[in-house]
Amino acid sequence: MPTRLQQDLKENGFAIVRNILTPEQVRSLRAMTQGHLKSSGWYNYGGKLQVQAMHVVPGLAEILTSESVLRVLKEIAHPLDVELTFECDVMINTTSTWHKDIVHHPAFKDSGIFSDDAFRVYKMAFYLQEQESTSRSTLKVKPGSHMRTDGSGLPVEGTSVRPGDAIIFDVRIDHVGQMPTVTDKLLRKTLVALGPRLGFDVQKAFTKSRSILRAASGKMSDRMAVFMTFGPSEAWTHTYAEAARYRHKELARTLDDAVLSRLARDHVIAPS
């Protein structure tokens, strides 16, 4: 008999689980994300991000494999073991447009993936600040769009979360994070036009310019998020993990022994 969480993910393509992380863990994640992205990561989408962050950002894997997190992952994957993929990202102040996280995967070319109940690959997202459902910065989804190649026309639902809550969503669902403002769009268009002629990095200039504008407006609070992709240990998760491994293979590192021991004890397959 499926649990309510499993049923919500199957029917709607997303679910919210409250209070997975403690306030101390949230503070640690904010410090890790802000500290790492201050000098590392990629300029993109008007902010910065780091892929394969569990392997790269010190201390991150310890929190993302804590007992409270693994308990939720195991419930979702039950009766199978949990399998983690190489996809684990930290982001700060990035913008987004409507998209599905499956589009980079070779399986996306086969529309049958959207009618296959056996596909159960998910992202667990932690937004490290409070976000009301009506906020521009909150994650918005189109429930049911994980079973369609195109979710156009479906109603939009904004998620309301506090730091420590987790949003779990099917990688096939149509979703959008912090949407760009009119100023963001005009700024990016201008920089894209000037960048090649003046020889500067458009993505870096866009991020820096947005930071200056935010500071000038008095909006100094950074918007941060952490994402981890997982699924039950079965065929679809294996192929998704393999695609992620191929895309980010140059960053592959070994997780700490303590983390690997914890995962083995809980029958969670680590990305390797």
mmCIF file of C-alpha atoms in Angstrom:
data_model
loop_
_atom_site.group_PDB
_atom_site.id
_atom_site.type_symbol
_atom_site.label_atom_id
_atom_site.label_comp_id
_atom_site.label_asym_id
_atom_site.label_seq_id
_atom_site.Cartn_x
_atom_site.Cartn_y
_atom_site.Cartn_z
ATOM 1 C CA MET A 1 0.000 0.000 0.000
ATOM 2 C CA PRO A 2 1.625 3.316 -1.068
ATOM 3 C CA THR A 3 2.164 5.956 1.596
ATOM 4 C CA ARG A 4 0.579 9.382 1.209
ATOM 5 C CA LEU A 5 3.956 10.787 0.168
ATOM 6 C CA GLN A 6 4.410 8.157 -2.526
ATOM 7 C CA GLN A 7 0.842 8.720 -3.737
ATOM 8 C CA ASP A 8 1.279 12.512 -3.954
ATOM 9 C CA LEU A 9 4.432 12.090 -6.012
ATOM 10 C CA LYS A 10 2.730 9.642 -8.333
ATOM 11 C CA GLU A 11 -0.427 11.726 -8.870
ATOM 12 C CA ASN A 12 0.818 15.324 -8.642
ATOM 13 C CA GLY A 13 4.527 14.985 -9.368
ATOM 14 C CA PHE A 14 5.557 16.855 -6.219
ATOM 15 C CA ALA A 15 5.154 16.959 -2.451
ATOM 16 C CA ILE A 16 6.343 19.051 0.493
ATOM 17 C CA VAL A 17 7.763 17.490 3.653
ATOM 18 C CA ARG A 18 8.011 19.877 6.589
ATOM 19 C CA ASN A 19 10.863 20.360 9.047
ATOM 20 C CA ILE A 20 13.348 17.821 7.732
ATOM 21 C CA LEU A 21 16.331 19.976 8.643
ATOM 22 C CA THR A 22 16.995 21.712 11.947
ATOM 23 C CA PRO A 23 17.625 25.483 12.128
ATOM 24 C CA GLU A 24 21.282 24.718 12.829
ATOM 25 C CA GLN A 25 21.549 22.562 9.705
ATOM 26 C CA VAL A 26 19.921 25.311 7.636
ATOM 27 C CA ARG A 27 22.377 27.879 8.974
ATOM 28 C CA SER A 28 25.233 25.537 8.120
ATOM 29 C CA LEU A 29 23.931 25.018 4.576
ATOM 30 C CA ARG A 30 23.623 28.761 4.037
ATOM 31 C CA ALA A 31 27.173 29.304 5.284
ATOM 32 C CA MET A 32 28.511 26.456 3.103
ATOM 33 C CA THR A 33 26.674 27.660 0.013
ATOM 34 C CA GLN A 34 27.576 31.309 0.426
ATOM 35 C CA GLY A 35 31.185 30.564 1.332
ATOM 36 C CA HIS A 36 31.792 28.132 -1.510
ATOM 37 C CA LEU A 37 30.124 30.184 -4.222
ATOM 38 C CA LYS A 38 31.950 33.338 -3.175
ATOM 39 C CA SER A 39 35.113 31.999 -4.803
ATOM 40 C CA SER A 40 34.044 28.859 -6.709
ATOM 41 C CA GLY A 41 31.274 27.568 -8.947
ATOM 42 C CA TRP A 42 29.884 28.897 -12.221
ATOM 43 C CA TYR A 43 28.302 32.224 -13.100
ATOM 44 C CA ASN A 44 24.982 31.375 -14.696
ATOM 45 C CA TYR A 45 21.326 32.431 -14.798
ATOM 46 C CA GLY A 46 22.154 35.712 -13.063
ATOM 47 C CA GLY A 47 23.667 33.988 -10.027
ATOM 48 C CA LYS A 48 26.159 31.245 -9.276
ATOM 49 C CA LEU A 49 25.897 27.479 -8.977
ATOM 50 C CA GLN A 50 27.984 24.412 -8.222
ATOM 51 C CA VAL A 51 27.167 21.025 -9.697
ATOM 52 C CA GLN A 52 28.030 17.721 -7.993
ATOM 53 C CA ALA A 53 28.135 19.769 -4.811
ATOM 54 C CA MET A 54 27.917 16.804 -2.443
ATOM 55 C CA HIS A 55 31.367 15.766 -3.667
ATOM 56 C CA VAL A 56 32.795 19.286 -3.812
ATOM 57 C CA VAL A 57 31.459 21.389 -0.923
ATOM 58 C CA PRO A 58 32.948 20.295 2.437
ATOM 59 C CA GLY A 59 30.328 19.245 4.979
ATOM 60 C CA LEU A 60 27.398 19.246 2.553
ATOM 61 C CA ALA A 61 27.160 15.468 2.190
ATOM 62 C CA GLU A 62 26.995 15.026 5.965
ATOM 63 C CA ILE A 63 23.795 17.092 6.162
ATOM 64 C CA LEU A 64 22.221 15.657 2.996
ATOM 65 C CA THR A 65 22.747 12.126 4.315
ATOM 66 C CA SER A 66 21.561 12.862 7.863
ATOM 67 C CA GLU A 67 19.032 10.514 9.452
ATOM 68 C CA SER A 68 16.034 12.798 8.860
ATOM 69 C CA VAL A 69 16.829 13.158 5.145
ATOM 70 C CA LEU A 70 17.497 9.457 4.577
ATOM 71 C CA ARG A 71 14.251 8.546 6.345
ATOM 72 C CA VAL A 72 12.269 10.490 3.708
ATOM 73 C CA LEU A 73 14.287 9.106 0.804
ATOM 74 C CA LYS A 74 13.770 5.558 2.048
ATOM 75 C CA GLU A 75 10.015 6.066 2.386
ATOM 76 C CA ILE A 76 9.805 7.284 -1.210
ATOM 77 C CA ALA A 77 11.945 4.448 -2.601
ATOM 78 C CA HIS A 78 10.312 1.687 -0.530
ATOM 79 C CA PRO A 79 10.310 -1.282 -1.000
ATOM 80 C CA LEU A 80 13.563 -0.792 -2.950
ATOM 81 C CA ASP A 81 16.831 0.737 -1.798
ATOM 82 C CA VAL A 82 17.581 4.417 -2.447
ATOM 83 C CA GLU A 83 20.040 5.302 -5.192
ATOM 84 C CA LEU A 84 21.705 8.725 -5.244
ATOM 85 C CA THR A 85 22.900 10.231 -8.509
ATOM 86 C CA PHE A 86 25.753 12.599 -9.254
ATOM 87 C CA GLU A 87 23.243 15.460 -9.577
ATOM 88 C CA CYS A 88 23.549 17.614 -6.486
ATOM 89 C CA ASP A 89 23.595 21.390 -6.917
ATOM 90 C CA VAL A 90 23.893 24.456 -4.716
ATOM 91 C CA MET A 91 22.717 27.792 -6.106
ATOM 92 C CA ILE A 92 22.630 31.427 -5.081
ATOM 93 C CA ASN A 93 20.476 34.185 -6.621
ATOM 94 C CA THR A 94 19.855 32.340 -9.886
ATOM 95 C CA THR A 95 16.854 33.029 -12.105
ATOM 96 C CA SER A 96 14.832 30.479 -14.018
ATOM 97 C CA THR A 97 12.266 29.908 -16.744
ATOM 98 C CA TRP A 98 9.736 27.098 -17.086
ATOM 99 C CA HIS A 99 11.482 23.777 -17.769
ATOM 100 C CA LYS A 100 11.703 20.059 -17.048
ATOM 101 C CA ASP A 101 14.870 18.599 -15.511
ATOM 102 C CA ILE A 102 14.698 15.546 -17.756
ATOM 103 C CA VAL A 103 15.386 17.346 -21.045
ATOM 104 C CA HIS A 104 19.142 16.686 -20.971
ATOM 105 C CA HIS A 105 18.582 12.941 -20.616
ATOM 106 C CA PRO A 106 18.601 10.774 -23.753
ATOM 107 C CA ALA A 107 15.334 9.174 -22.624
ATOM 108 C CA PHE A 108 13.546 12.497 -23.106
ATOM 109 C CA LYS A 109 13.527 11.863 -26.848
ATOM 110 C CA ASP A 110 11.117 9.003 -26.258
ATOM 111 C CA SER A 111 7.776 10.503 -25.196
ATOM 112 C CA GLY A 112 6.900 7.151 -23.629
ATOM 113 C CA ILE A 113 8.791 8.256 -20.540
ATOM 114 C CA PHE A 114 5.816 10.466 -19.647
ATOM 115 C CA SER A 115 3.383 7.572 -19.478
ATOM 116 C CA ASP A 116 5.654 5.110 -17.696
ATOM 117 C CA ASP A 117 4.629 4.606 -14.065
ATOM 118 C CA ALA A 118 7.946 2.834 -13.494
ATOM 119 C CA PHE A 119 9.823 6.130 -13.841
ATOM 120 C CA ARG A 120 10.492 7.436 -10.324
ATOM 121 C CA VAL A 121 13.422 9.832 -10.322
ATOM 122 C CA TYR A 122 13.073 12.828 -8.028
ATOM 123 C CA LYS A 123 14.803 15.935 -6.765
ATOM 124 C CA MET A 124 14.795 16.943 -3.130
ATOM 125 C CA ALA A 125 15.037 20.745 -2.938
ATOM 126 C CA PHE A 126 15.860 22.759 0.165
ATOM 127 C CA TYR A 127 15.244 26.498 -0.124
ATOM 128 C CA LEU A 128 17.240 28.135 2.645
ATOM 129 C CA GLN A 129 14.893 31.063 3.280
ATOM 130 C CA GLU A 130 11.165 31.479 3.787
ATOM 131 C CA GLN A 131 9.215 31.629 0.526
ATOM 132 C CA GLU A 132 5.487 32.281 0.359
ATOM 133 C CA SER A 133 3.409 30.696 -2.392
ATOM 134 C CA THR A 134 2.807 34.084 -4.046
ATOM 135 C CA SER A 135 6.468 35.131 -4.001
ATOM 136 C CA ARG A 136 8.319 35.644 -7.290
ATOM 137 C CA SER A 137 11.237 33.699 -5.832
ATOM 138 C CA THR A 138 9.380 30.564 -4.760
ATOM 139 C CA LEU A 139 9.349 27.292 -6.701
ATOM 140 C CA LYS A 140 6.263 27.006 -8.887
ATOM 141 C CA VAL A 141 5.045 23.745 -10.427
ATOM 142 C CA LYS A 142 2.320 22.468 -12.729
ATOM 143 C CA PRO A 143 0.841 19.451 -10.934
ATOM 144 C CA GLY A 144 0.370 16.507 -13.288
ATOM 145 C CA SER A 145 2.773 17.820 -15.933
ATOM 146 C CA HIS A 146 5.220 15.020 -15.088
ATOM 147 C CA MET A 147 2.942 12.792 -17.161
ATOM 148 C CA ARG A 148 2.938 15.106 -20.207
ATOM 149 C CA THR A 149 5.590 16.129 -22.698
ATOM 150 C CA ASP A 150 4.258 19.684 -22.428
ATOM 151 C CA GLY A 151 2.449 21.075 -19.397
ATOM 152 C CA SER A 152 1.174 24.188 -21.164
ATOM 153 C CA GLY A 153 -2.366 24.996 -20.065
ATOM 154 C CA LEU A 154 -2.138 23.237 -16.713
ATOM 155 C CA PRO A 155 -2.713 25.367 -13.590
ATOM 156 C CA VAL A 156 0.308 26.693 -11.703
ATOM 157 C CA GLU A 157 0.809 26.090 -7.990
ATOM 158 C CA GLY A 158 3.290 28.097 -5.938
ATOM 159 C CA THR A 159 4.968 26.275 -3.079
ATOM 160 C CA SER A 160 5.043 27.814 0.389
ATOM 161 C CA VAL A 161 8.080 26.691 2.372
ATOM 162 C CA ARG A 162 10.183 27.654 5.353
ATOM 163 C CA PRO A 163 13.876 26.885 5.851
ATOM 164 C CA GLY A 164 14.178 23.192 6.704
ATOM 165 C CA ASP A 165 11.203 22.108 4.573
ATOM 166 C CA ALA A 166 11.906 19.944 1.534
ATOM 167 C CA ILE A 167 10.147 20.080 -1.820
ATOM 168 C CA ILE A 168 10.369 16.750 -3.601
ATOM 169 C CA PHE A 169 9.473 16.746 -7.277
ATOM 170 C CA ASP A 170 9.571 14.415 -10.245
ATOM 171 C CA VAL A 171 12.325 15.498 -12.659
ATOM 172 C CA ARG A 172 9.711 15.379 -15.455
ATOM 173 C CA ILE A 173 7.463 18.043 -13.916
ATOM 174 C CA ASP A 174 7.214 21.550 -15.401
ATOM 175 C CA HIS A 175 8.631 23.973 -12.830
ATOM 176 C CA VAL A 176 10.228 27.379 -12.444
ATOM 177 C CA GLY A 177 12.174 29.035 -9.641
ATOM 178 C CA GLN A 178 12.923 32.740 -9.282
ATOM 179 C CA MET A 179 11.582 34.318 -12.447
ATOM 180 C CA PRO A 180 13.577 37.183 -14.020
ATOM 181 C CA THR A 181 12.179 40.678 -13.702
ATOM 182 C CA VAL A 182 11.748 43.026 -16.654
ATOM 183 C CA THR A 183 14.991 44.696 -15.564
ATOM 184 C CA ASP A 184 16.744 41.309 -15.529
ATOM 185 C CA LYS A 185 15.571 40.572 -19.073
ATOM 186 C CA LEU A 186 16.633 43.948 -20.444
ATOM 187 C CA LEU A 187 19.975 43.775 -18.666
ATOM 188 C CA ARG A 188 20.742 40.304 -19.964
ATOM 189 C CA LYS A 189 19.712 41.232 -23.514
ATOM 190 C CA THR A 190 22.038 44.249 -23.417
ATOM 191 C CA LEU A 191 24.973 42.242 -22.054
ATOM 192 C CA VAL A 192 24.480 39.468 -24.616
ATOM 193 C CA ALA A 193 24.643 42.087 -27.375
ATOM 194 C CA LEU A 194 27.738 43.827 -25.983
ATOM 195 C CA GLY A 195 29.700 40.869 -24.624
ATOM 196 C CA PRO A 196 31.108 39.447 -27.869
ATOM 197 C CA ARG A 197 32.131 42.901 -29.131
ATOM 198 C CA LEU A 198 33.744 44.055 -25.879
ATOM 199 C CA GLY A 199 35.167 40.662 -24.919
ATOM 200 C CA PHE A 200 33.684 40.156 -21.468
ATOM 201 C CA ASP A 201 32.036 37.141 -19.850
ATOM 202 C CA VAL A 202 28.298 37.728 -20.266
ATOM 203 C CA GLN A 203 27.237 35.341 -17.486
ATOM 204 C CA LYS A 204 29.671 36.853 -14.992
ATOM 205 C CA ALA A 205 28.684 40.398 -15.954
ATOM 206 C CA PHE A 206 24.990 39.544 -15.616
ATOM 207 C CA THR A 207 25.509 38.080 -12.138
ATOM 208 C CA LYS A 208 27.665 40.986 -10.969
ATOM 209 C CA SER A 209 25.234 43.564 -12.367
ATOM 210 C CA ARG A 210 22.258 41.935 -10.650
ATOM 211 C CA SER A 211 24.217 41.908 -7.391
ATOM 212 C CA ILE A 212 24.923 45.636 -7.671
ATOM 213 C CA LEU A 213 21.275 46.397 -8.428
ATOM 214 C CA ARG A 214 20.091 44.283 -5.494
ATOM 215 C CA ALA A 215 22.491 46.080 -3.154
ATOM 216 C CA ALA A 216 21.393 49.488 -4.432
ATOM 217 C CA SER A 217 17.745 48.572 -3.835
ATOM 218 C CA GLY A 218 18.447 47.429 -0.294
ATOM 219 C CA LYS A 219 17.490 43.800 -1.045
ATOM 220 C CA MET A 220 20.593 42.209 0.423
ATOM 221 C CA SER A 221 19.250 38.808 1.457
ATOM 222 C CA ASP A 222 20.681 36.067 -0.747
ATOM 223 C CA ARG A 223 18.329 33.445 -2.139
ATOM 224 C CA MET A 224 19.926 30.003 -1.816
ATOM 225 C CA ALA A 225 18.888 26.470 -2.659
ATOM 226 C CA VAL A 226 20.286 22.947 -2.499
ATOM 227 C CA PHE A 227 19.117 20.139 -4.805
ATOM 228 C CA MET A 228 19.790 16.396 -4.652
ATOM 229 C CA THR A 229 18.542 13.864 -7.239
ATOM 230 C CA PHE A 230 17.649 10.297 -6.242
ATOM 231 C CA GLY A 231 15.325 7.395 -6.956
ATOM 232 C CA PRO A 232 14.624 3.775 -6.067
ATOM 233 C CA SER A 233 17.339 1.379 -7.189
ATOM 234 C CA GLU A 234 15.837 0.257 -10.479
ATOM 235 C CA ALA A 235 16.390 0.625 -14.217
ATOM 236 C CA TRP A 236 15.270 4.231 -14.729
ATOM 237 C CA THR A 237 17.340 5.532 -11.823
ATOM 238 C CA HIS A 238 20.387 3.585 -13.035
ATOM 239 C CA THR A 239 20.197 5.150 -16.502
ATOM 240 C CA TYR A 240 19.548 8.628 -15.113
ATOM 241 C CA ALA A 241 22.508 8.300 -12.730
ATOM 242 C CA GLU A 242 24.717 7.114 -15.584
ATOM 243 C CA ALA A 243 23.775 10.160 -17.666
ATOM 244 C CA ALA A 244 24.560 12.446 -14.709
ATOM 245 C CA ARG A 245 27.874 10.664 -14.182
ATOM 246 C CA TYR A 246 28.792 11.208 -17.822
ATOM 247 C CA ARG A 247 27.840 14.906 -17.785
ATOM 248 C CA HIS A 248 29.882 15.687 -14.661
ATOM 249 C CA LYS A 249 32.565 13.002 -14.767
ATOM 250 C CA GLU A 250 35.400 15.532 -14.633
ATOM 251 C CA LEU A 251 34.317 16.542 -11.115
ATOM 252 C CA ALA A 252 34.009 13.045 -9.669
ATOM 253 C CA ARG A 253 35.518 12.721 -6.184
ATOM 254 C CA THR A 254 35.096 10.252 -3.361
ATOM 255 C CA LEU A 255 32.725 10.989 -0.500
ATOM 256 C CA ASP A 256 34.060 10.930 3.053
ATOM 257 C CA ASP A 257 34.362 7.489 4.657
ATOM 258 C CA ALA A 258 31.908 8.481 7.398
ATOM 259 C CA VAL A 259 29.276 9.412 4.802
ATOM 260 C CA LEU A 260 29.861 6.236 2.790
ATOM 261 C CA SER A 261 29.542 4.128 5.946
ATOM 262 C CA ARG A 262 26.262 5.844 6.865
ATOM 263 C CA LEU A 263 24.848 5.248 3.390
ATOM 264 C CA ALA A 264 25.916 1.589 3.398
ATOM 265 C CA ARG A 265 24.340 1.061 6.812
ATOM 266 C CA ASP A 266 21.040 2.486 5.546
ATOM 267 C CA HIS A 267 21.194 0.565 2.251
ATOM 268 C CA VAL A 268 21.523 3.759 0.225
ATOM 269 C CA ILE A 269 23.539 3.446 -2.973
ATOM 270 C CA ALA A 270 26.097 6.239 -3.149
ATOM 271 C CA PRO A 271 27.067 7.930 -6.422
ATOM 272 C CA SER A 272 30.368 6.391 -7.513
#
